[in-house]
PDB file of C-alpha atoms in Angstrom:
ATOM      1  CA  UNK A   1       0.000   0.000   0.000  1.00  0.00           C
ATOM      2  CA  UNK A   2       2.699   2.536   0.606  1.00  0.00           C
ATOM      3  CA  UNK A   3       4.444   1.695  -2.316  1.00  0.00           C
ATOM      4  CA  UNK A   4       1.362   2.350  -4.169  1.00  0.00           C
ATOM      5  CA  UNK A   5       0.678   5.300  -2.615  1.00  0.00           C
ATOM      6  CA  UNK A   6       3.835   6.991  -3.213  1.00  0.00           C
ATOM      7  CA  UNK A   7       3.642   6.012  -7.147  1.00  0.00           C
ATOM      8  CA  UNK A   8       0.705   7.880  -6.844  1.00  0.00           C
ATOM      9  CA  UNK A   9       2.244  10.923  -5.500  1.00  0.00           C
ATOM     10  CA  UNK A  10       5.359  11.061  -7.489  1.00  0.00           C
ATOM     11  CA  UNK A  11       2.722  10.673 -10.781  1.00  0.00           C
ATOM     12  CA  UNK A  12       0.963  14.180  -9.251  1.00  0.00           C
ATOM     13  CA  UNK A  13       4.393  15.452  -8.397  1.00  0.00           C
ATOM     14  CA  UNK A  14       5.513  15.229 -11.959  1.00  0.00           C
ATOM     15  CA  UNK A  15       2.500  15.686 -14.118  1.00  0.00           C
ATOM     16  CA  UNK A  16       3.208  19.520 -14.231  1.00  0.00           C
ATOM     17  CA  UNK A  17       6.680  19.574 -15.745  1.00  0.00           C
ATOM     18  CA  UNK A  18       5.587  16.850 -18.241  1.00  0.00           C
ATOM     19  CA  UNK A  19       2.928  18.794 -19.258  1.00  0.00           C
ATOM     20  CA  UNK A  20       4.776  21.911 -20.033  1.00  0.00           C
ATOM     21  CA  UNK A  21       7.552  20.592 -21.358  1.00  0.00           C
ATOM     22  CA  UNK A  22       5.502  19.159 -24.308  1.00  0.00           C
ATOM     23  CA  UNK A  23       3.693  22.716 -24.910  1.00  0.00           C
ATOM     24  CA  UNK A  24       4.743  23.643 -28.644  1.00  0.00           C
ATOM     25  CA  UNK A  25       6.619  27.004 -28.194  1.00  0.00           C
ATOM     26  CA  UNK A  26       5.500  30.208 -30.245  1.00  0.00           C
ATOM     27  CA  UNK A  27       8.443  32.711 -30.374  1.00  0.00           C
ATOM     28  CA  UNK A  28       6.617  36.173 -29.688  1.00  0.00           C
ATOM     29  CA  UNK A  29       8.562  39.399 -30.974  1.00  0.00           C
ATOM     30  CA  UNK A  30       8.704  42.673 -29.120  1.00  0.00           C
ATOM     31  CA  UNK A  31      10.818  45.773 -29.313  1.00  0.00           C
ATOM     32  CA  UNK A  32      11.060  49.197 -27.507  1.00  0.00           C
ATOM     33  CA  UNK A  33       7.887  51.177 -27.599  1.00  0.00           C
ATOM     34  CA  UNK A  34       5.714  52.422 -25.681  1.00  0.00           C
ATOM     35  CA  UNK A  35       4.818  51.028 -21.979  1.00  0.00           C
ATOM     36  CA  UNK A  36       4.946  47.820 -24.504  1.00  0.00           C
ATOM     37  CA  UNK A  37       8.350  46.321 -24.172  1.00  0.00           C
ATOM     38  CA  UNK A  38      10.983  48.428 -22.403  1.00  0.00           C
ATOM     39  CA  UNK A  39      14.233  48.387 -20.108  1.00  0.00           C
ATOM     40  CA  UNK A  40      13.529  49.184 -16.464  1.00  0.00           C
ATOM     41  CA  UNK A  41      17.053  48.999 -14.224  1.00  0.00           C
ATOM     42  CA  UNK A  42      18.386  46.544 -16.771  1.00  0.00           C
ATOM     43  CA  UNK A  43      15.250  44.018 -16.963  1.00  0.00           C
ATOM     44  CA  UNK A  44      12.943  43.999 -19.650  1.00  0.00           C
ATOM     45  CA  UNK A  45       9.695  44.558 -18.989  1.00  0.00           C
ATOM     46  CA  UNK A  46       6.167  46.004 -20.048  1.00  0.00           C
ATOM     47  CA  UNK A  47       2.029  45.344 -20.939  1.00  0.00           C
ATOM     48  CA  UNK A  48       3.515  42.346 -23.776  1.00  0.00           C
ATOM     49  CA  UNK A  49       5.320  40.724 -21.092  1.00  0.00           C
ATOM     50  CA  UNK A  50       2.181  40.602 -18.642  1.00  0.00           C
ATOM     51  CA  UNK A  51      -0.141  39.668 -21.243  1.00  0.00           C
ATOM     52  CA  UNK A  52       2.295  36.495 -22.624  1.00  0.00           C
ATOM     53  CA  UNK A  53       2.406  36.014 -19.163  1.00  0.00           C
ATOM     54  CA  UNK A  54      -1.384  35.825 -19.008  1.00  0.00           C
ATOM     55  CA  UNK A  55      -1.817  33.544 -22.009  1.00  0.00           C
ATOM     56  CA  UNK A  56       0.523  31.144 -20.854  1.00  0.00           C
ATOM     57  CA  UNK A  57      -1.619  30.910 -17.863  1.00  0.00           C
ATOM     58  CA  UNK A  58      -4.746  30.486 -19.263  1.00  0.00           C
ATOM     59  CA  UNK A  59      -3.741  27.160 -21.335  1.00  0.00           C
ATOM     60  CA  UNK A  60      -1.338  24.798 -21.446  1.00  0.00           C
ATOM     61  CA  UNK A  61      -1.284  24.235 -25.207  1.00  0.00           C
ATOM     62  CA  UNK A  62       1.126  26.837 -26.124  1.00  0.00           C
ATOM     63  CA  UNK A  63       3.894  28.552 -24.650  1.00  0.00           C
ATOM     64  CA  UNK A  64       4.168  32.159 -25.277  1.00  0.00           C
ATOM     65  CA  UNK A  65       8.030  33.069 -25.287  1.00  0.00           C
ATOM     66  CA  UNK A  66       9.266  36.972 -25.933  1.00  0.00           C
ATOM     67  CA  UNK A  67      11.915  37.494 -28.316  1.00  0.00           C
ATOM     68  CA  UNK A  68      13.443  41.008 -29.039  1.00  0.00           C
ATOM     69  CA  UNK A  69      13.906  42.281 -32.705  1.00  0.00           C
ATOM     70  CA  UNK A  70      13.415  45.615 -33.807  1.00  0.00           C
ATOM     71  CA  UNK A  71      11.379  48.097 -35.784  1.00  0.00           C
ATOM     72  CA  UNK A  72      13.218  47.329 -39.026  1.00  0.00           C
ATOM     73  CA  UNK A  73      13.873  43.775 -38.287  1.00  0.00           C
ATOM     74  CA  UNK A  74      10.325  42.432 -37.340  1.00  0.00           C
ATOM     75  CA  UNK A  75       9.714  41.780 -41.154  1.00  0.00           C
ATOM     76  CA  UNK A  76      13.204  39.730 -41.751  1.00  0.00           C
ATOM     77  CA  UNK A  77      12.634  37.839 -38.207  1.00  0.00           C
ATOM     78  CA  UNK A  78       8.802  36.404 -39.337  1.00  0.00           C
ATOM     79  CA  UNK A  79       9.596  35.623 -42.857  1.00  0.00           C
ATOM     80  CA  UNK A  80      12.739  33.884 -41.536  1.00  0.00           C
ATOM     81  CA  UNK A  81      10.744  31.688 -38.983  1.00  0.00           C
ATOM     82  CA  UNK A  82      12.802  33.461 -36.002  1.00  0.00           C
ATOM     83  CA  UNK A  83       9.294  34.637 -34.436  1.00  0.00           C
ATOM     84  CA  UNK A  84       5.688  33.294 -35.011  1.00  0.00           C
ATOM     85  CA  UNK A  85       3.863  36.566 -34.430  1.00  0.00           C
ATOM     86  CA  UNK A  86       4.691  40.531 -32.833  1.00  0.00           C
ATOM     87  CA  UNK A  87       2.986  42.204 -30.101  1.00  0.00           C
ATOM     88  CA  UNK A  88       1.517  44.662 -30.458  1.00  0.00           C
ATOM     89  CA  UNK A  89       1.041  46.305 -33.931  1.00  0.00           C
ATOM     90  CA  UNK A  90      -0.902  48.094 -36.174  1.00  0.00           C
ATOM     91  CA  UNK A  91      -1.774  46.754 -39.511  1.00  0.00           C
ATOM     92  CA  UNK A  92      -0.932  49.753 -41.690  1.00  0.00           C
ATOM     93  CA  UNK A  93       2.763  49.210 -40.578  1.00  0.00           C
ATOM     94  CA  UNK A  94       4.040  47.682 -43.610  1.00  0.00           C
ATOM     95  CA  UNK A  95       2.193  44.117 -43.299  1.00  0.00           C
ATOM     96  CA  UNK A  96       0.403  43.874 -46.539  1.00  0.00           C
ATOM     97  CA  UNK A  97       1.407  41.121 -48.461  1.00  0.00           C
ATOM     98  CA  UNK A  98       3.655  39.281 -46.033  1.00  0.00           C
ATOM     99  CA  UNK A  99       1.935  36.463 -45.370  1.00  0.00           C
ATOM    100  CA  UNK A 100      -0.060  37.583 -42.084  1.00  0.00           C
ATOM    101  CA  UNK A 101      -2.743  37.279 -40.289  1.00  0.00           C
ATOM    102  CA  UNK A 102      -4.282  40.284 -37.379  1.00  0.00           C
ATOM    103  CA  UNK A 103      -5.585  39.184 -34.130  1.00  0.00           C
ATOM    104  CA  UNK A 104      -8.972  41.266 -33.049  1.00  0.00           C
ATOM    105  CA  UNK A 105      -7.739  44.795 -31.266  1.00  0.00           C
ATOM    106  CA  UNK A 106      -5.705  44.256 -28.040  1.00  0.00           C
ATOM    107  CA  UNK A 107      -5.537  47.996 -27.027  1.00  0.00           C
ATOM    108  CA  UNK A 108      -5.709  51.434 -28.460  1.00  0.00           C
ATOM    109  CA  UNK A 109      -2.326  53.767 -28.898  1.00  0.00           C
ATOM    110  CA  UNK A 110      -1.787  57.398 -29.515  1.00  0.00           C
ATOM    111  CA  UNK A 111       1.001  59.263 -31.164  1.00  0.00           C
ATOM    112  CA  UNK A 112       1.826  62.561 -29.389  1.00  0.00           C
ATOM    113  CA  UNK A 113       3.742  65.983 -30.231  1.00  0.00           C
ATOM    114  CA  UNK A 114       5.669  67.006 -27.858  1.00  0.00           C
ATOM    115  CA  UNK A 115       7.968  69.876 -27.588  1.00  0.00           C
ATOM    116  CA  UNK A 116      10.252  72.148 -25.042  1.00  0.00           C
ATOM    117  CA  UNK A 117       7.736  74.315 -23.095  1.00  0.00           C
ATOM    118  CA  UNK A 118       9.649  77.144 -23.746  1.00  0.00           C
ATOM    119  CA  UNK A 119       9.812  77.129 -27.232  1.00  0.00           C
ATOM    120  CA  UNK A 120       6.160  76.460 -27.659  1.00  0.00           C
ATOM    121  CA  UNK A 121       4.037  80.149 -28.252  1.00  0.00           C
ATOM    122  CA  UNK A 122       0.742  78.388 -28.108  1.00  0.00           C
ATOM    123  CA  UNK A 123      -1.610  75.611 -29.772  1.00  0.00           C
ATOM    124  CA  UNK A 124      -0.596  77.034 -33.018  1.00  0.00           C
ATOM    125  CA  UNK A 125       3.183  75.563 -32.629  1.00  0.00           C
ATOM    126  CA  UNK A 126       1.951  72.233 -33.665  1.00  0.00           C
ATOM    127  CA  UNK A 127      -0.178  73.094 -36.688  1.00  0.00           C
ATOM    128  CA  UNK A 128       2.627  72.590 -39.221  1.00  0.00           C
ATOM    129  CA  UNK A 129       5.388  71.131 -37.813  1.00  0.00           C
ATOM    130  CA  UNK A 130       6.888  69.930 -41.701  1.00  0.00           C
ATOM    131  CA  UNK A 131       8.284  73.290 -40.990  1.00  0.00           C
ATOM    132  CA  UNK A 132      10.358  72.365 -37.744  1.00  0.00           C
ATOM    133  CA  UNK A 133      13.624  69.685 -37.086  1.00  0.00           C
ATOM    134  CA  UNK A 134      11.776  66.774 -36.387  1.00  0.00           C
ATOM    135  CA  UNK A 135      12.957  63.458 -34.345  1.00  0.00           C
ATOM    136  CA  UNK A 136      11.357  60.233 -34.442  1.00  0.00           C
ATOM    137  CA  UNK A 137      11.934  56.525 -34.339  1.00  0.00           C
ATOM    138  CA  UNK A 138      13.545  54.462 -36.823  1.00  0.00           C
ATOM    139  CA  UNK A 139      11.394  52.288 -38.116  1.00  0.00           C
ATOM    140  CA  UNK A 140       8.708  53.619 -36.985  1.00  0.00           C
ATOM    141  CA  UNK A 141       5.171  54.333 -38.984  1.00  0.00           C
ATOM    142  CA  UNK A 142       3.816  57.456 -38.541  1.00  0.00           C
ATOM    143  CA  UNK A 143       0.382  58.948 -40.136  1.00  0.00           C
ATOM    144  CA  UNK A 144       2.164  62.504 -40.910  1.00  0.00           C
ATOM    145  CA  UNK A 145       3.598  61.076 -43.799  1.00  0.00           C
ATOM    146  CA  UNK A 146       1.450  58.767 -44.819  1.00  0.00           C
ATOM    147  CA  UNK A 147       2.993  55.376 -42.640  1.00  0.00           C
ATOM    148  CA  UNK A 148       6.584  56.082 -45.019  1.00  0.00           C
ATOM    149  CA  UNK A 149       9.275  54.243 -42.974  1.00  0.00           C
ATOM    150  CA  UNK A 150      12.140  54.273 -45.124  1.00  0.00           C
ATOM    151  CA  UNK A 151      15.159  56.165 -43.376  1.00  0.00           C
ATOM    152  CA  UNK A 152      15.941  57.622 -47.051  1.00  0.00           C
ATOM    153  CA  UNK A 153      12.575  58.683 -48.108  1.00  0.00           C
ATOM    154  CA  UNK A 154      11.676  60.195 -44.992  1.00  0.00           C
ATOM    155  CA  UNK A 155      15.258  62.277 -44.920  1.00  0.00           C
ATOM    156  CA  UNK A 156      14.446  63.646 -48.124  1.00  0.00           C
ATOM    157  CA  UNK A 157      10.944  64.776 -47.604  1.00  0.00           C
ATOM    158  CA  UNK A 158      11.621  65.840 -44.060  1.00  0.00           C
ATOM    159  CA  UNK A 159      14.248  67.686 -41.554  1.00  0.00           C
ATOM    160  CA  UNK A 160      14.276  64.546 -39.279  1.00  0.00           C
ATOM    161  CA  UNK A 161      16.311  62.362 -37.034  1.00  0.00           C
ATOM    162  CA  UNK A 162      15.677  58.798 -36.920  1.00  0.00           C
ATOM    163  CA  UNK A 163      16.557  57.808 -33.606  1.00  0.00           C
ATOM    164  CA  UNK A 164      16.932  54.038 -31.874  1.00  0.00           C
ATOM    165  CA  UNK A 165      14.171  54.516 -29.500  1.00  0.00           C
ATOM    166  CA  UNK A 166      11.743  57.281 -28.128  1.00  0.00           C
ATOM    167  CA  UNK A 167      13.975  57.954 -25.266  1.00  0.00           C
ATOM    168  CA  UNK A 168      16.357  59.294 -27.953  1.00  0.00           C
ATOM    169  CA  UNK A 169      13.705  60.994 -29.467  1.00  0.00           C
ATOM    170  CA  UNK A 170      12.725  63.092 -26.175  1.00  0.00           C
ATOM    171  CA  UNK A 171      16.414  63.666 -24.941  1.00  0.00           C
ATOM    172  CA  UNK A 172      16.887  65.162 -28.719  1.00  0.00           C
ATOM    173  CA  UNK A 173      14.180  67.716 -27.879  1.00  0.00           C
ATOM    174  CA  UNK A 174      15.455  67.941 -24.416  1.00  0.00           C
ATOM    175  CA  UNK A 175      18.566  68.993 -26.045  1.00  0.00           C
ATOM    176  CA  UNK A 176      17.295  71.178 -28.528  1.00  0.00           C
ATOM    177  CA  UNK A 177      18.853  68.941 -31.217  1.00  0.00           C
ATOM    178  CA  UNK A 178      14.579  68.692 -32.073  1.00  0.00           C
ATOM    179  CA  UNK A 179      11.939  70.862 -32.768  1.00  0.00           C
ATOM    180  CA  UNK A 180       9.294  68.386 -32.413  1.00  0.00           C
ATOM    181  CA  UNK A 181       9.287  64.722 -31.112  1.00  0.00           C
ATOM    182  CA  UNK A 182       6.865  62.154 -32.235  1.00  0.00           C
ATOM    183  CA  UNK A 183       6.421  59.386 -29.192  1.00  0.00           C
ATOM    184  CA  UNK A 184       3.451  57.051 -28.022  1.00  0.00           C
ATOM    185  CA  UNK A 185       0.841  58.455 -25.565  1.00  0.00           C
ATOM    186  CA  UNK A 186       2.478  55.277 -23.480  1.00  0.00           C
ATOM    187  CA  UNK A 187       5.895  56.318 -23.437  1.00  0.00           C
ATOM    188  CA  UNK A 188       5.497  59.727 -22.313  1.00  0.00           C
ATOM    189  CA  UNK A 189       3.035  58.661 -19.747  1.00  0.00           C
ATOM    190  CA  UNK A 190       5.888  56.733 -18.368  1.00  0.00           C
ATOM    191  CA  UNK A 191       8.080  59.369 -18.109  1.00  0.00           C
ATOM    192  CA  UNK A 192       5.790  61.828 -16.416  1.00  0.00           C
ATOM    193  CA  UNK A 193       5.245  59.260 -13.849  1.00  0.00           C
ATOM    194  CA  UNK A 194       9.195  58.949 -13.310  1.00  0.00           C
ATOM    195  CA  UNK A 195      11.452  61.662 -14.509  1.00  0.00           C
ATOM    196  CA  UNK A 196      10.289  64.569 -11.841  1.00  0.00           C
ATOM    197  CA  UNK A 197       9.681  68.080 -12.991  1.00  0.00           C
ATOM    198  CA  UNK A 198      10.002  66.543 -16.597  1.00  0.00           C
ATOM    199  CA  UNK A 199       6.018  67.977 -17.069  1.00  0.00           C
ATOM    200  CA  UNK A 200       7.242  71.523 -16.310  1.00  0.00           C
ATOM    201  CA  UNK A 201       9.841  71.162 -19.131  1.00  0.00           C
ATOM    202  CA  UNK A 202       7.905  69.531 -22.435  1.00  0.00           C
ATOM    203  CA  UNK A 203       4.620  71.014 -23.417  1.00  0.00           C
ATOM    204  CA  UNK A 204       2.547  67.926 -25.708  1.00  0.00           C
ATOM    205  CA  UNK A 205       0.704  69.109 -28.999  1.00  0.00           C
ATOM    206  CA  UNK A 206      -3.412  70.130 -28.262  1.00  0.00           C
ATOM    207  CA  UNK A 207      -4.626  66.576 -30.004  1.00  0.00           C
ATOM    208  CA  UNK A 208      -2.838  63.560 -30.525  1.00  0.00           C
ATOM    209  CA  UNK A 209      -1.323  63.006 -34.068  1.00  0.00           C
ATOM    210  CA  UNK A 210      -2.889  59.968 -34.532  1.00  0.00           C
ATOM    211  CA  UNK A 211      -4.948  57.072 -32.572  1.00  0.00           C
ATOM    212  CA  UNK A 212      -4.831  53.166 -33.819  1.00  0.00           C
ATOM    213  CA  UNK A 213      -5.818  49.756 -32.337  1.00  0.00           C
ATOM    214  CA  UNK A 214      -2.610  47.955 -31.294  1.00  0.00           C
ATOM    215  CA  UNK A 215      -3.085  43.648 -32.884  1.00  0.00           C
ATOM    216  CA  UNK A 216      -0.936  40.726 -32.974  1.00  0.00           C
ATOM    217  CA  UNK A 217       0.660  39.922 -36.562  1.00  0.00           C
ATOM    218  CA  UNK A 218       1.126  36.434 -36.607  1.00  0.00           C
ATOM    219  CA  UNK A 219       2.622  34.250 -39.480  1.00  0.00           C
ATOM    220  CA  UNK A 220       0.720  32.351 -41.560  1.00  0.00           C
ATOM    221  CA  UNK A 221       3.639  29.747 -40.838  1.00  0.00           C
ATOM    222  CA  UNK A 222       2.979  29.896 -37.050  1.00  0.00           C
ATOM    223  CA  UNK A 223       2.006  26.821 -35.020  1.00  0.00           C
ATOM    224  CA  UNK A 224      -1.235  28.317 -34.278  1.00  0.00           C
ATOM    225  CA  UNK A 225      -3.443  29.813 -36.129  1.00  0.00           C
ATOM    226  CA  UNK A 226      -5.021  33.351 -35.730  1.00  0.00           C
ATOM    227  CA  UNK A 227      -8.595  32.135 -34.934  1.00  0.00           C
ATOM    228  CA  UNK A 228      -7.117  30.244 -32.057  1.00  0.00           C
ATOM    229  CA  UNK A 229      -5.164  33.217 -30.833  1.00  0.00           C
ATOM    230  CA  UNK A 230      -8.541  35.133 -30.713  1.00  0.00           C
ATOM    231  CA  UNK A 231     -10.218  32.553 -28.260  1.00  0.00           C
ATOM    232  CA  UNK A 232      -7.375  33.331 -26.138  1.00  0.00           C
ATOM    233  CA  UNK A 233      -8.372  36.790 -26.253  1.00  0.00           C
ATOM    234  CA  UNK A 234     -11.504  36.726 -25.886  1.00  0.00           C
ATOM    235  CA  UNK A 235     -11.294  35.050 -22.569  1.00  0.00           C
ATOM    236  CA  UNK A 236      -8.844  37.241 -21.190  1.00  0.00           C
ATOM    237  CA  UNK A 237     -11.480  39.877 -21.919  1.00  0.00           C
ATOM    238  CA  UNK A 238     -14.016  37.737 -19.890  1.00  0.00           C
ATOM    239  CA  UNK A 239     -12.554  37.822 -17.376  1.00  0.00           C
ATOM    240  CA  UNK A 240     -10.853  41.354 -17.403  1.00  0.00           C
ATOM    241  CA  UNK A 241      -7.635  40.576 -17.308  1.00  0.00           C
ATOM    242  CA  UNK A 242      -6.583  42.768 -20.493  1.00  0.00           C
ATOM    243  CA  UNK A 243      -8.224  46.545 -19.966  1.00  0.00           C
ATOM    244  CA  UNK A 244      -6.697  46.908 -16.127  1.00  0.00           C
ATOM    245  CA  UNK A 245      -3.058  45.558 -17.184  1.00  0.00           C
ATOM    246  CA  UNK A 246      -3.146  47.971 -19.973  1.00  0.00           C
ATOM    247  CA  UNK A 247      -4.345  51.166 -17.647  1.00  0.00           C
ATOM    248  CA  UNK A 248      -1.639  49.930 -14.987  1.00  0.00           C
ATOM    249  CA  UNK A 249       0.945  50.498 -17.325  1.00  0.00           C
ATOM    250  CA  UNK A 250      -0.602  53.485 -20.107  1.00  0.00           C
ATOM    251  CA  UNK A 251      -2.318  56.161 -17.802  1.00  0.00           C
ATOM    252  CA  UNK A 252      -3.668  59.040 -19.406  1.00  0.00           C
ATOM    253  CA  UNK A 253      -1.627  62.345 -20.433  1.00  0.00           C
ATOM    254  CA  UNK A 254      -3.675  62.997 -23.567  1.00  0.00           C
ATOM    255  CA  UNK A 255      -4.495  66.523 -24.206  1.00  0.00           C
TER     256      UNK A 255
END
């Protein structure tokens, strides 16, 4: 009898790590944007970390593993197999005709103007700021110029620096090396929470420069399918576990 009944415990014991080590692995790509994906004292960290956290939880099917890439190299990583799918993205970035599929709407973003305080006379600053040094991200999309992402395009069109991030881009106008910066509602939501006095210093534009839902791009090639991704989703959304993550991290500064 005790013989059997420690089979029976080691059986419970062990079921767990069976199970998960058989989960089929989907390779999730992030990058630095927004209160998305970003470096906090060294770790990485952000809303697509909780919510692959979340989906992991919530079956035991997949497992949800982040990858970083970049703004120019998400479309060389998916059509090379390195990820399955990015969070989170909108599908006028470039996706047409790559083989892809969009999730349902995850969240809703906003691009932002901002400026030095100082320099700015009134609402009027930000009417026409093709006129003004510009700094942005590169590899970014940005509704201005019509979603153009090319570095070369975008430098002849436009008196702009294409930065590695959007802390570049807001230390550029810190430094008056920019007129204008373009960042994510997110991002500069983040800093007002922990860079003090930094809402003295930076006036943001009257109304945001654009608003899009954020979606998951995932590859056609991917070991789930899009569909199935969306049942995931949807019970996340049942059970609230999406909206309040997403406020945690992306509180309001919108003009």
């Amino acid at each position: 009898m005790l013989f059997r009944f420690l089979c029976v415990v080691a059986a419970v014991l062990f079921a767990g790590p069976v199970q998960a080590q058989y989960r089929t692995s989907v390779m999730v790509g992030v990058y630095e944007y927004s209160v998305i994906h970003f470096y906090q004292n060294g770790v990485q960290t952000g809303f697509a970390h909780d919510l692959i956290d979340r989906l992991n939880r919530i079956q035991d099917t997949y497992k949800f593993v982040a990858v970083e890439t970049s703004p120019r190299r998400r479309y060389q990583d998916m059509a090379m197999g390195n990820i399955d799918m990015v969070l989170l993205q909108n599908p006028d970035w470039n996706w047409s005709g790559r083989g892809v599929d969009f999730s349902t709407p995850i969240v809703r973003e906003y691009d932002l103007l901002v400026a030095l305080r100082d320099r700015v006379y009134g609402p009027a600053y930000f009417e026409e700021i093709l006129e003004y040094s510009l700094a942005g991200v590169l590899g970014f999309h940005y509704r201005f110029v019509d979603f153009v992402a090319d570095p070369q395009e975008l430098e002849r069109i436009l008196n702009v620096s294409l930065l590695y991030n959007e802390s570049e881009v807001l230390e550029a106008v810190m430094r008056k090396d920019a007129d204008v910066g373009i960042v994510s509602a997110g991002f500069i939501s983040r800093q007002f929470r922990q860079v003090e006095g930094i809402g003295e210093k930076i006036a943001i534009g009257p109304r945001a420069d654009n608003s899009y839902p954020l979606v998951a791009v995932i590859s056609r090639k991917a070991p789930l399918t899009v569909e199935r991704f969306d049942t995931y989703l949807d019970a996340l959304r049942a059970s609230n576990q999406i909206a309040p993550l997403w406020s945690n991290w992306h509180r309001g500064v919108l003009p």
